[in-house]
Amino acid sequence: MRQVRWSREARDAQRAWLDHLETIDPRLTDRALAESEALSTSTGKRPYSFRPSRWGGLREASLIRWHKIIVFQVTKDAVAIIAFYDARQNLSRVHPTTESN
């Protein structure tokens, strides 16, 4: 299993989403956090089981219920989660930055 690391930008985006959910219903926050963390752990176990991303050299995993996308880069020993996006936004206007950039 590869180590999973979150970039600061991705973690900040996840935290902003969780903070928003907290204002709607605090019970949602725990479930959303658990599901997003479980998905990120899965990327470390089987990174190539997730689809290639619309951004070259990256892969993405979806939290379908929540309309969120985790964008990650696979290296020999790790998975770097570099972006956490809302799937409903205009994704052609965002450009995740890889760890090597």
PDB file of N, CA and C in Angstrom:
ATOM      1  N   MET A   1       0.841  -1.192   0.000  1.00  0.00           N
ATOM      2  CA  MET A   1       0.000   0.000   0.000  1.00  0.00           C
ATOM      3  C   MET A   1       0.879   1.246   0.000  1.00  0.00           C
ATOM      4  N   ARG A   2       0.506   2.198  -0.837  1.00  0.00           N
ATOM      5  CA  ARG A   2       1.224   3.471  -0.896  1.00  0.00           C
ATOM      6  C   ARG A   2       0.744   4.405   0.218  1.00  0.00           C
ATOM      7  N   GLN A   3       1.659   5.214   0.688  1.00  0.00           N
ATOM      8  CA  GLN A   3       1.313   6.234   1.666  1.00  0.00           C
ATOM      9  C   GLN A   3       0.448   7.290   0.966  1.00  0.00           C
ATOM     10  N   VAL A   4      -0.546   7.804   1.662  1.00  0.00           N
ATOM     11  CA  VAL A   4      -1.416   8.841   1.112  1.00  0.00           C
ATOM     12  C   VAL A   4      -1.086  10.160   1.804  1.00  0.00           C
ATOM     13  N   ARG A   5      -0.768  11.174   0.991  1.00  0.00           N
ATOM     14  CA  ARG A   5      -0.474  12.514   1.511  1.00  0.00           C
ATOM     15  C   ARG A   5      -1.427  13.502   0.856  1.00  0.00           C
ATOM     16  N   TRP A   6      -1.931  14.409   1.638  1.00  0.00           N
ATOM     17  CA  TRP A   6      -2.810  15.471   1.131  1.00  0.00           C
ATOM     18  C   TRP A   6      -1.990  16.749   1.005  1.00  0.00           C
ATOM     19  N   SER A   7      -2.162  17.454  -0.113  1.00  0.00           N
ATOM     20  CA  SER A   7      -1.562  18.785  -0.227  1.00  0.00           C
ATOM     21  C   SER A   7      -2.348  19.728   0.684  1.00  0.00           C
ATOM     22  N   ARG A   8      -1.733  20.824   1.026  1.00  0.00           N
ATOM     23  CA  ARG A   8      -2.413  21.798   1.878  1.00  0.00           C
ATOM     24  C   ARG A   8      -3.668  22.336   1.194  1.00  0.00           C
ATOM     25  N   GLU A   9      -3.572  22.580  -0.121  1.00  0.00           N
ATOM     26  CA  GLU A   9      -4.714  23.109  -0.869  1.00  0.00           C
ATOM     27  C   GLU A   9      -5.894  22.139  -0.858  1.00  0.00           C
ATOM     28  N   ALA A  10      -5.600  20.860  -1.060  1.00  0.00           N
ATOM     29  CA  ALA A  10      -6.666  19.854  -1.066  1.00  0.00           C
ATOM     30  C   ALA A  10      -7.293  19.731   0.324  1.00  0.00           C
ATOM     31  N   ARG A  11      -6.456  19.716   1.355  1.00  0.00           N
ATOM     32  CA  ARG A  11      -6.973  19.594   2.721  1.00  0.00           C
ATOM     33  C   ARG A  11      -7.787  20.826   3.098  1.00  0.00           C
ATOM     34  N   ASP A  12      -7.347  22.001   2.672  1.00  0.00           N
ATOM     35  CA  ASP A  12      -8.104  23.227   2.954  1.00  0.00           C
ATOM     36  C   ASP A  12      -9.469  23.200   2.269  1.00  0.00           C
ATOM     37  N   ALA A  13      -9.515  22.703   1.037  1.00  0.00           N
ATOM     38  CA  ALA A  13     -10.789  22.607   0.313  1.00  0.00           C
ATOM     39  C   ALA A  13     -11.719  21.610   0.996  1.00  0.00           C
ATOM     40  N   GLN A  14     -11.160  20.494   1.465  1.00  0.00           N
ATOM     41  CA  GLN A  14     -11.977  19.516   2.183  1.00  0.00           C
ATOM     42  C   GLN A  14     -12.516  20.135   3.480  1.00  0.00           C
ATOM     43  N   ARG A  15     -11.672  20.837   4.196  1.00  0.00           N
ATOM     44  CA  ARG A  15     -12.078  21.466   5.461  1.00  0.00           C
ATOM     45  C   ARG A  15     -13.161  22.514   5.230  1.00  0.00           C
ATOM     46  N   ALA A  16     -13.053  23.311   4.179  1.00  0.00           N
ATOM     47  CA  ALA A  16     -14.076  24.323   3.868  1.00  0.00           C
ATOM     48  C   ALA A  16     -15.411  23.650   3.590  1.00  0.00           C
ATOM     49  N   TRP A  17     -15.383  22.544   2.865  1.00  0.00           N
ATOM     50  CA  TRP A  17     -16.604  21.789   2.576  1.00  0.00           C
ATOM     51  C   TRP A  17     -17.211  21.249   3.869  1.00  0.00           C
ATOM     52  N   LEU A  18     -16.379  20.679   4.728  1.00  0.00           N
ATOM     53  CA  LEU A  18     -16.880  20.133   5.993  1.00  0.00           C
ATOM     54  C   LEU A  18     -17.432  21.238   6.893  1.00  0.00           C
ATOM     55  N   ASP A  19     -16.779  22.384   6.902  1.00  0.00           N
ATOM     56  CA  ASP A  19     -17.282  23.518   7.685  1.00  0.00           C
ATOM     57  C   ASP A  19     -18.661  23.956   7.177  1.00  0.00           C
ATOM     58  N   HIS A  20     -18.827  23.955   5.864  1.00  0.00           N
ATOM     59  CA  HIS A  20     -20.126  24.297   5.275  1.00  0.00           C
ATOM     60  C   HIS A  20     -21.194  23.288   5.699  1.00  0.00           C
ATOM     61  N   LEU A  21     -20.852  22.006   5.644  1.00  0.00           N
ATOM     62  CA  LEU A  21     -21.815  20.979   6.059  1.00  0.00           C
ATOM     63  C   LEU A  21     -22.190  21.119   7.531  1.00  0.00           C
ATOM     64  N   GLU A  22     -21.223  21.516   8.325  1.00  0.00           N
ATOM     65  CA  GLU A  22     -21.457  21.695   9.761  1.00  0.00           C
ATOM     66  C   GLU A  22     -22.556  22.724  10.013  1.00  0.00           C
ATOM     67  N   THR A  23     -22.622  23.757   9.187  1.00  0.00           N
ATOM     68  CA  THR A  23     -23.650  24.782   9.362  1.00  0.00           C
ATOM     69  C   THR A  23     -25.030  24.274   8.950  1.00  0.00           C
ATOM     70  N   ILE A  24     -25.066  23.286   8.075  1.00  0.00           N
ATOM     71  CA  ILE A  24     -26.342  22.733   7.608  1.00  0.00           C
ATOM     72  C   ILE A  24     -26.868  21.683   8.581  1.00  0.00           C
ATOM     73  N   ASP A  25     -26.006  20.713   8.892  1.00  0.00           N
ATOM     74  CA  ASP A  25     -26.399  19.623   9.798  1.00  0.00           C
ATOM     75  C   ASP A  25     -25.126  18.971  10.308  1.00  0.00           C
ATOM     76  N   PRO A  26     -24.796  19.146  11.587  1.00  0.00           N
ATOM     77  CA  PRO A  26     -23.556  18.589  12.130  1.00  0.00           C
ATOM     78  C   PRO A  26     -23.405  17.074  11.927  1.00  0.00           C
ATOM     79  N   ARG A  27     -24.516  16.358  11.843  1.00  0.00           N
ATOM     80  CA  ARG A  27     -24.426  14.903  11.631  1.00  0.00           C
ATOM     81  C   ARG A  27     -23.866  14.573  10.259  1.00  0.00           C
ATOM     82  N   LEU A  28     -24.092  15.450   9.293  1.00  0.00           N
ATOM     83  CA  LEU A  28     -23.555  15.231   7.946  1.00  0.00           C
ATOM     84  C   LEU A  28     -22.035  15.288   7.939  1.00  0.00           C
ATOM     85  N   THR A  29     -21.477  16.135   8.763  1.00  0.00           N
ATOM     86  CA  THR A  29     -20.033  16.344   8.773  1.00  0.00           C
ATOM     87  C   THR A  29     -19.274  15.063   9.087  1.00  0.00           C
ATOM     88  N   ASP A  30     -19.704  14.344  10.105  1.00  0.00           N
ATOM     89  CA  ASP A  30     -19.016  13.101  10.478  1.00  0.00           C
ATOM     90  C   ASP A  30     -19.072  12.075   9.351  1.00  0.00           C
ATOM     91  N   ARG A  31     -20.228  11.942   8.736  1.00  0.00           N
ATOM     92  CA  ARG A  31     -20.381  10.978   7.641  1.00  0.00           C
ATOM     93  C   ARG A  31     -19.546  11.388   6.433  1.00  0.00           C
ATOM     94  N   ALA A  32     -19.564  12.661   6.097  1.00  0.00           N
ATOM     95  CA  ALA A  32     -18.796  13.153   4.952  1.00  0.00           C
ATOM     96  C   ALA A  32     -17.297  12.993   5.186  1.00  0.00           C
ATOM     97  N   LEU A  33     -16.850  13.301   6.381  1.00  0.00           N
ATOM     98  CA  LEU A  33     -15.432  13.138   6.708  1.00  0.00           C
ATOM     99  C   LEU A  33     -15.031  11.673   6.603  1.00  0.00           C
ATOM    100  N   ALA A  34     -15.816  10.789   7.183  1.00  0.00           N
ATOM    101  CA  ALA A  34     -15.506   9.353   7.135  1.00  0.00           C
ATOM    102  C   ALA A  34     -15.449   8.841   5.699  1.00  0.00           C
ATOM    103  N   GLU A  35     -16.395   9.257   4.876  1.00  0.00           N
ATOM    104  CA  GLU A  35     -16.420   8.785   3.493  1.00  0.00           C
ATOM    105  C   GLU A  35     -15.260   9.357   2.679  1.00  0.00           C
ATOM    106  N   SER A  36     -14.929  10.617   2.883  1.00  0.00           N
ATOM    107  CA  SER A  36     -13.819  11.191   2.114  1.00  0.00           C
ATOM    108  C   SER A  36     -12.475  10.609   2.561  1.00  0.00           C
ATOM    109  N   GLU A  37     -12.322  10.344   3.842  1.00  0.00           N
ATOM    110  CA  GLU A  37     -11.083   9.733   4.319  1.00  0.00           C
ATOM    111  C   GLU A  37     -10.971   8.278   3.858  1.00  0.00           C
ATOM    112  N   ALA A  38     -12.078   7.552   3.854  1.00  0.00           N
ATOM    113  CA  ALA A  38     -12.058   6.159   3.367  1.00  0.00           C
ATOM    114  C   ALA A  38     -11.692   6.112   1.887  1.00  0.00           C
ATOM    115  N   LEU A  39     -12.217   7.053   1.109  1.00  0.00           N
ATOM    116  CA  LEU A  39     -11.884   7.098  -0.310  1.00  0.00           C
ATOM    117  C   LEU A  39     -10.406   7.424  -0.505  1.00  0.00           C
ATOM    118  N   SER A  40      -9.893   8.356   0.265  1.00  0.00           N
ATOM    119  CA  SER A  40      -8.474   8.700   0.115  1.00  0.00           C
ATOM    120  C   SER A  40      -7.593   7.513   0.495  1.00  0.00           C
ATOM    121  N   THR A  41      -7.976   6.752   1.504  1.00  0.00           N
ATOM    122  CA  THR A  41      -7.230   5.551   1.875  1.00  0.00           C
ATOM    123  C   THR A  41      -7.268   4.523   0.749  1.00  0.00           C
ATOM    124  N   SER A  42      -8.407   4.406   0.095  1.00  0.00           N
ATOM    125  CA  SER A  42      -8.537   3.475  -1.032  1.00  0.00           C
ATOM    126  C   SER A  42      -7.605   3.827  -2.178  1.00  0.00           C
ATOM    127  N   THR A  43      -7.344   5.111  -2.365  1.00  0.00           N
ATOM    128  CA  THR A  43      -6.429   5.494  -3.443  1.00  0.00           C
ATOM    129  C   THR A  43      -5.025   4.974  -3.173  1.00  0.00           C
ATOM    130  N   GLY A  44      -4.656   4.865  -1.919  1.00  0.00           N
ATOM    131  CA  GLY A  44      -3.342   4.321  -1.572  1.00  0.00           C
ATOM    132  C   GLY A  44      -3.265   2.814  -1.742  1.00  0.00           C
ATOM    133  N   LYS A  45      -4.392   2.145  -1.563  1.00  0.00           N
ATOM    134  CA  LYS A  45      -4.414   0.683  -1.699  1.00  0.00           C
ATOM    135  C   LYS A  45      -4.428   0.245  -3.148  1.00  0.00           C
ATOM    136  N   ARG A  46      -5.246   0.894  -3.962  1.00  0.00           N
ATOM    137  CA  ARG A  46      -5.402   0.499  -5.359  1.00  0.00           C
ATOM    138  C   ARG A  46      -5.544   1.731  -6.249  1.00  0.00           C
ATOM    139  N   PRO A  47      -4.476   2.497  -6.408  1.00  0.00           N
ATOM    140  CA  PRO A  47      -4.597   3.770  -7.127  1.00  0.00           C
ATOM    141  C   PRO A  47      -4.999   3.627  -8.592  1.00  0.00           C
ATOM    142  N   TYR A  48      -4.626   2.525  -9.211  1.00  0.00           N
ATOM    143  CA  TYR A  48      -4.939   2.383 -10.635  1.00  0.00           C
ATOM    144  C   TYR A  48      -6.334   1.819 -10.886  1.00  0.00           C
ATOM    145  N   SER A  49      -7.084   1.576  -9.830  1.00  0.00           N
ATOM    146  CA  SER A  49      -8.471   1.154 -10.015  1.00  0.00           C
ATOM    147  C   SER A  49      -9.384   2.369 -10.232  1.00  0.00           C
ATOM    148  N   PHE A  50      -8.828   3.567 -10.040  1.00  0.00           N
ATOM    149  CA  PHE A  50      -9.581   4.794 -10.262  1.00  0.00           C
ATOM    150  C   PHE A  50      -9.275   5.335 -11.651  1.00  0.00           C
ATOM    151  N   ARG A  51     -10.199   6.086 -12.190  1.00  0.00           N
ATOM    152  CA  ARG A  51     -10.084   6.517 -13.589  1.00  0.00           C
ATOM    153  C   ARG A  51      -8.986   7.558 -13.803  1.00  0.00           C
ATOM    154  N   PRO A  52      -8.425   7.539 -15.014  1.00  0.00           N
ATOM    155  CA  PRO A  52      -7.496   8.612 -15.362  1.00  0.00           C
ATOM    156  C   PRO A  52      -8.250   9.945 -15.305  1.00  0.00           C
ATOM    157  N   SER A  53      -7.556  10.951 -14.899  1.00  0.00           N
ATOM    158  CA  SER A  53      -8.176  12.263 -14.740  1.00  0.00           C
ATOM    159  C   SER A  53      -8.246  13.011 -16.063  1.00  0.00           C
ATOM    160  N   ARG A  54      -9.069  14.015 -16.080  1.00  0.00           N
ATOM    161  CA  ARG A  54      -9.153  14.903 -17.246  1.00  0.00           C
ATOM    162  C   ARG A  54      -7.898  15.750 -17.374  1.00  0.00           C
ATOM    163  N   TRP A  55      -7.052  15.767 -16.329  1.00  0.00           N
ATOM    164  CA  TRP A  55      -5.776  16.469 -16.340  1.00  0.00           C
ATOM    165  C   TRP A  55      -4.685  15.421 -16.500  1.00  0.00           C
ATOM    166  N   GLY A  56      -3.860  15.571 -17.503  1.00  0.00           N
ATOM    167  CA  GLY A  56      -2.841  14.577 -17.844  1.00  0.00           C
ATOM    168  C   GLY A  56      -1.943  14.165 -16.688  1.00  0.00           C
ATOM    169  N   GLY A  57      -1.675  12.873 -16.601  1.00  0.00           N
ATOM    170  CA  GLY A  57      -0.773  12.344 -15.586  1.00  0.00           C
ATOM    171  C   GLY A  57      -1.371  12.196 -14.204  1.00  0.00           C
ATOM    172  N   LEU A  58      -2.649  12.490 -14.059  1.00  0.00           N
ATOM    173  CA  LEU A  58      -3.311  12.408 -12.762  1.00  0.00           C
ATOM    174  C   LEU A  58      -4.456  11.407 -12.827  1.00  0.00           C
ATOM    175  N   ARG A  59      -4.971  11.051 -11.676  1.00  0.00           N
ATOM    176  CA  ARG A  59      -6.125  10.172 -11.583  1.00  0.00           C
ATOM    177  C   ARG A  59      -7.152  10.862 -10.692  1.00  0.00           C
ATOM    178  N   GLU A  60      -8.395  10.387 -10.741  1.00  0.00           N
ATOM    179  CA  GLU A  60      -9.415  10.988  -9.881  1.00  0.00           C
ATOM    180  C   GLU A  60     -10.383   9.935  -9.349  1.00  0.00           C
ATOM    181  N   ALA A  61     -10.874  10.222  -8.180  1.00  0.00           N
ATOM    182  CA  ALA A  61     -11.851   9.369  -7.502  1.00  0.00           C
ATOM    183  C   ALA A  61     -13.021  10.251  -7.099  1.00  0.00           C
ATOM    184  N   SER A  62     -14.212   9.691  -7.135  1.00  0.00           N
ATOM    185  CA  SER A  62     -15.413  10.485  -6.863  1.00  0.00           C
ATOM    186  C   SER A  62     -16.123  10.066  -5.589  1.00  0.00           C
ATOM    187  N   LEU A  63     -16.591  11.064  -4.890  1.00  0.00           N
ATOM    188  CA  LEU A  63     -17.544  10.884  -3.793  1.00  0.00           C
ATOM    189  C   LEU A  63     -18.898  11.240  -4.392  1.00  0.00           C
ATOM    190  N   ILE A  64     -19.502  10.298  -5.056  1.00  0.00           N
ATOM    191  CA  ILE A  64     -20.687  10.557  -5.868  1.00  0.00           C
ATOM    192  C   ILE A  64     -21.815  11.183  -5.057  1.00  0.00           C
ATOM    193  N   ARG A  65     -22.087  10.648  -3.884  1.00  0.00           N
ATOM    194  CA  ARG A  65     -23.178  11.177  -3.053  1.00  0.00           C
ATOM    195  C   ARG A  65     -22.995  12.656  -2.741  1.00  0.00           C
ATOM    196  N   TRP A  66     -21.746  13.069  -2.600  1.00  0.00           N
ATOM    197  CA  TRP A  66     -21.429  14.428  -2.182  1.00  0.00           C
ATOM    198  C   TRP A  66     -21.056  15.340  -3.347  1.00  0.00           C
ATOM    199  N   HIS A  67     -20.954  14.797  -4.546  1.00  0.00           N
ATOM    200  CA  HIS A  67     -20.561  15.571  -5.737  1.00  0.00           C
ATOM    201  C   HIS A  67     -19.157  16.152  -5.591  1.00  0.00           C
ATOM    202  N   LYS A  68     -18.237  15.335  -5.084  1.00  0.00           N
ATOM    203  CA  LYS A  68     -16.851  15.778  -4.887  1.00  0.00           C
ATOM    204  C   LYS A  68     -15.906  14.882  -5.676  1.00  0.00           C
ATOM    205  N   ILE A  69     -14.769  15.455  -6.065  1.00  0.00           N
ATOM    206  CA  ILE A  69     -13.738  14.732  -6.802  1.00  0.00           C
ATOM    207  C   ILE A  69     -12.414  14.923  -6.077  1.00  0.00           C
ATOM    208  N   ILE A  70     -11.722  13.816  -5.863  1.00  0.00           N
ATOM    209  CA  ILE A  70     -10.370  13.845  -5.328  1.00  0.00           C
ATOM    210  C   ILE A  70      -9.432  13.607  -6.505  1.00  0.00           C
ATOM    211  N   VAL A  71      -8.540  14.549  -6.748  1.00  0.00           N
ATOM    212  CA  VAL A  71      -7.570  14.430  -7.833  1.00  0.00           C
ATOM    213  C   VAL A  71      -6.229  14.080  -7.193  1.00  0.00           C
ATOM    214  N   PHE A  72      -5.586  13.026  -7.728  1.00  0.00           N
ATOM    215  CA  PHE A  72      -4.342  12.590  -7.109  1.00  0.00           C
ATOM    216  C   PHE A  72      -3.293  12.176  -8.130  1.00  0.00           C
ATOM    217  N   GLN A  73      -2.046  12.200  -7.664  1.00  0.00           N
ATOM    218  CA  GLN A  73      -0.893  11.816  -8.460  1.00  0.00           C
ATOM    219  C   GLN A  73      -0.301  10.565  -7.816  1.00  0.00           C
ATOM    220  N   VAL A  74       0.008   9.576  -8.639  1.00  0.00           N
ATOM    221  CA  VAL A  74       0.577   8.323  -8.142  1.00  0.00           C
ATOM    222  C   VAL A  74       2.079   8.337  -8.389  1.00  0.00           C
ATOM    223  N   THR A  75       2.844   8.069  -7.342  1.00  0.00           N
ATOM    224  CA  THR A  75       4.288   7.893  -7.466  1.00  0.00           C
ATOM    225  C   THR A  75       4.621   6.470  -7.033  1.00  0.00           C
ATOM    226  N   LYS A  76       5.873   6.126  -7.078  1.00  0.00           N
ATOM    227  CA  LYS A  76       6.284   4.764  -6.744  1.00  0.00           C
ATOM    228  C   LYS A  76       5.845   4.351  -5.340  1.00  0.00           C
ATOM    229  N   ASP A  77       5.997   5.253  -4.382  1.00  0.00           N
ATOM    230  CA  ASP A  77       5.739   4.914  -2.984  1.00  0.00           C
ATOM    231  C   ASP A  77       4.546   5.607  -2.356  1.00  0.00           C
ATOM    232  N   ALA A  78       3.940   6.551  -3.080  1.00  0.00           N
ATOM    233  CA  ALA A  78       2.896   7.355  -2.441  1.00  0.00           C
ATOM    234  C   ALA A  78       1.813   7.775  -3.425  1.00  0.00           C
ATOM    235  N   VAL A  79       0.731   8.232  -2.837  1.00  0.00           N
ATOM    236  CA  VAL A  79      -0.341   8.885  -3.583  1.00  0.00           C
ATOM    237  C   VAL A  79      -0.454  10.282  -2.978  1.00  0.00           C
ATOM    238  N   ALA A  80      -0.348  11.281  -3.832  1.00  0.00           N
ATOM    239  CA  ALA A  80      -0.460  12.670  -3.377  1.00  0.00           C
ATOM    240  C   ALA A  80      -1.800  13.219  -3.829  1.00  0.00           C
ATOM    241  N   ILE A  81      -2.668  13.489  -2.881  1.00  0.00           N
ATOM    242  CA  ILE A  81      -3.954  14.106  -3.197  1.00  0.00           C
ATOM    243  C   ILE A  81      -3.681  15.589  -3.362  1.00  0.00           C
ATOM    244  N   ILE A  82      -3.898  16.065  -4.585  1.00  0.00           N
ATOM    245  CA  ILE A  82      -3.502  17.440  -4.887  1.00  0.00           C
ATOM    246  C   ILE A  82      -4.678  18.393  -5.036  1.00  0.00           C
ATOM    247  N   ALA A  83      -5.899  17.841  -5.176  1.00  0.00           N
ATOM    248  CA  ALA A  83      -7.059  18.727  -5.305  1.00  0.00           C
ATOM    249  C   ALA A  83      -8.306  18.023  -4.801  1.00  0.00           C
ATOM    250  N   PHE A  84      -9.230  18.821  -4.291  1.00  0.00           N
ATOM    251  CA  PHE A  84     -10.519  18.352  -3.799  1.00  0.00           C
ATOM    252  C   PHE A  84     -11.540  19.319  -4.372  1.00  0.00           C
ATOM    253  N   TYR A  85     -12.261  18.879  -5.408  1.00  0.00           N
ATOM    254  CA  TYR A  85     -13.157  19.759  -6.149  1.00  0.00           C
ATOM    255  C   TYR A  85     -14.615  19.354  -6.004  1.00  0.00           C
ATOM    256  N   ASP A  86     -15.482  20.330  -6.199  1.00  0.00           N
ATOM    257  CA  ASP A  86     -16.903  20.061  -6.341  1.00  0.00           C
ATOM    258  C   ASP A  86     -17.141  19.726  -7.811  1.00  0.00           C
ATOM    259  N   ALA A  87     -17.742  18.593  -8.076  1.00  0.00           N
ATOM    260  CA  ALA A  87     -17.949  18.136  -9.453  1.00  0.00           C
ATOM    261  C   ALA A  87     -18.926  19.022 -10.213  1.00  0.00           C
ATOM    262  N   ARG A  88     -19.690  19.841  -9.506  1.00  0.00           N
ATOM    263  CA  ARG A  88     -20.674  20.701 -10.169  1.00  0.00           C
ATOM    264  C   ARG A  88     -20.075  22.016 -10.648  1.00  0.00           C
ATOM    265  N   GLN A  89     -18.846  22.304 -10.242  1.00  0.00           N
ATOM    266  CA  GLN A  89     -18.226  23.534 -10.711  1.00  0.00           C
ATOM    267  C   GLN A  89     -17.705  23.340 -12.134  1.00  0.00           C
ATOM    268  N   ASN A  90     -17.350  24.412 -12.787  1.00  0.00           N
ATOM    269  CA  ASN A  90     -16.813  24.340 -14.140  1.00  0.00           C
ATOM    270  C   ASN A  90     -15.367  23.857 -14.039  1.00  0.00           C
ATOM    271  N   LEU A  91     -15.169  22.552 -14.220  1.00  0.00           N
ATOM    272  CA  LEU A  91     -13.848  21.965 -14.034  1.00  0.00           C
ATOM    273  C   LEU A  91     -12.861  22.357 -15.132  1.00  0.00           C
ATOM    274  N   SER A  92     -13.347  22.904 -16.230  1.00  0.00           N
ATOM    275  CA  SER A  92     -12.424  23.362 -17.269  1.00  0.00           C
ATOM    276  C   SER A  92     -11.693  24.633 -16.837  1.00  0.00           C
ATOM    277  N   ARG A  93     -12.149  25.248 -15.765  1.00  0.00           N
ATOM    278  CA  ARG A  93     -11.535  26.490 -15.287  1.00  0.00           C
ATOM    279  C   ARG A  93     -10.549  26.270 -14.146  1.00  0.00           C
ATOM    280  N   VAL A  94     -10.401  25.028 -13.693  1.00  0.00           N
ATOM    281  CA  VAL A  94      -9.458  24.747 -12.598  1.00  0.00           C
ATOM    282  C   VAL A  94      -8.308  23.891 -13.137  1.00  0.00           C
ATOM    283  N   HIS A  95      -7.152  24.076 -12.553  1.00  0.00           N
ATOM    284  CA  HIS A  95      -5.970  23.347 -12.996  1.00  0.00           C
ATOM    285  C   HIS A  95      -5.158  22.925 -11.778  1.00  0.00           C
ATOM    286  N   PRO A  96      -5.304  21.664 -11.377  1.00  0.00           N
ATOM    287  CA  PRO A  96      -4.549  21.215 -10.200  1.00  0.00           C
ATOM    288  C   PRO A  96      -3.052  21.246 -10.466  1.00  0.00           C
ATOM    289  N   THR A  97      -2.287  21.541  -9.434  1.00  0.00           N
ATOM    290  CA  THR A  97      -0.842  21.588  -9.525  1.00  0.00           C
ATOM    291  C   THR A  97      -0.261  20.332  -8.910  1.00  0.00           C
ATOM    292  N   THR A  98       0.548  19.622  -9.685  1.00  0.00           N
ATOM    293  CA  THR A  98       1.169  18.396  -9.170  1.00  0.00           C
ATOM    294  C   THR A  98       2.292  18.742  -8.209  1.00  0.00           C
ATOM    295  N   GLU A  99       2.723  17.751  -7.447  1.00  0.00           N
ATOM    296  CA  GLU A  99       3.800  17.981  -6.484  1.00  0.00           C
ATOM    297  C   GLU A  99       5.112  18.330  -7.162  1.00  0.00           C
ATOM    298  N   SER A 100       5.298  17.861  -8.386  1.00  0.00           N
ATOM    299  CA  SER A 100       6.561  18.130  -9.073  1.00  0.00           C
ATOM    300  C   SER A 100       6.595  19.528  -9.701  1.00  0.00           C
ATOM    301  N   ASN A 101       5.434  20.209  -9.747  1.00  0.00           N
ATOM    302  CA  ASN A 101       5.400  21.568 -10.329  1.00  0.00           C
ATOM    303  C   ASN A 101       5.650  22.613  -9.281  1.00  0.00           C
TER     304      ASN A 101
END
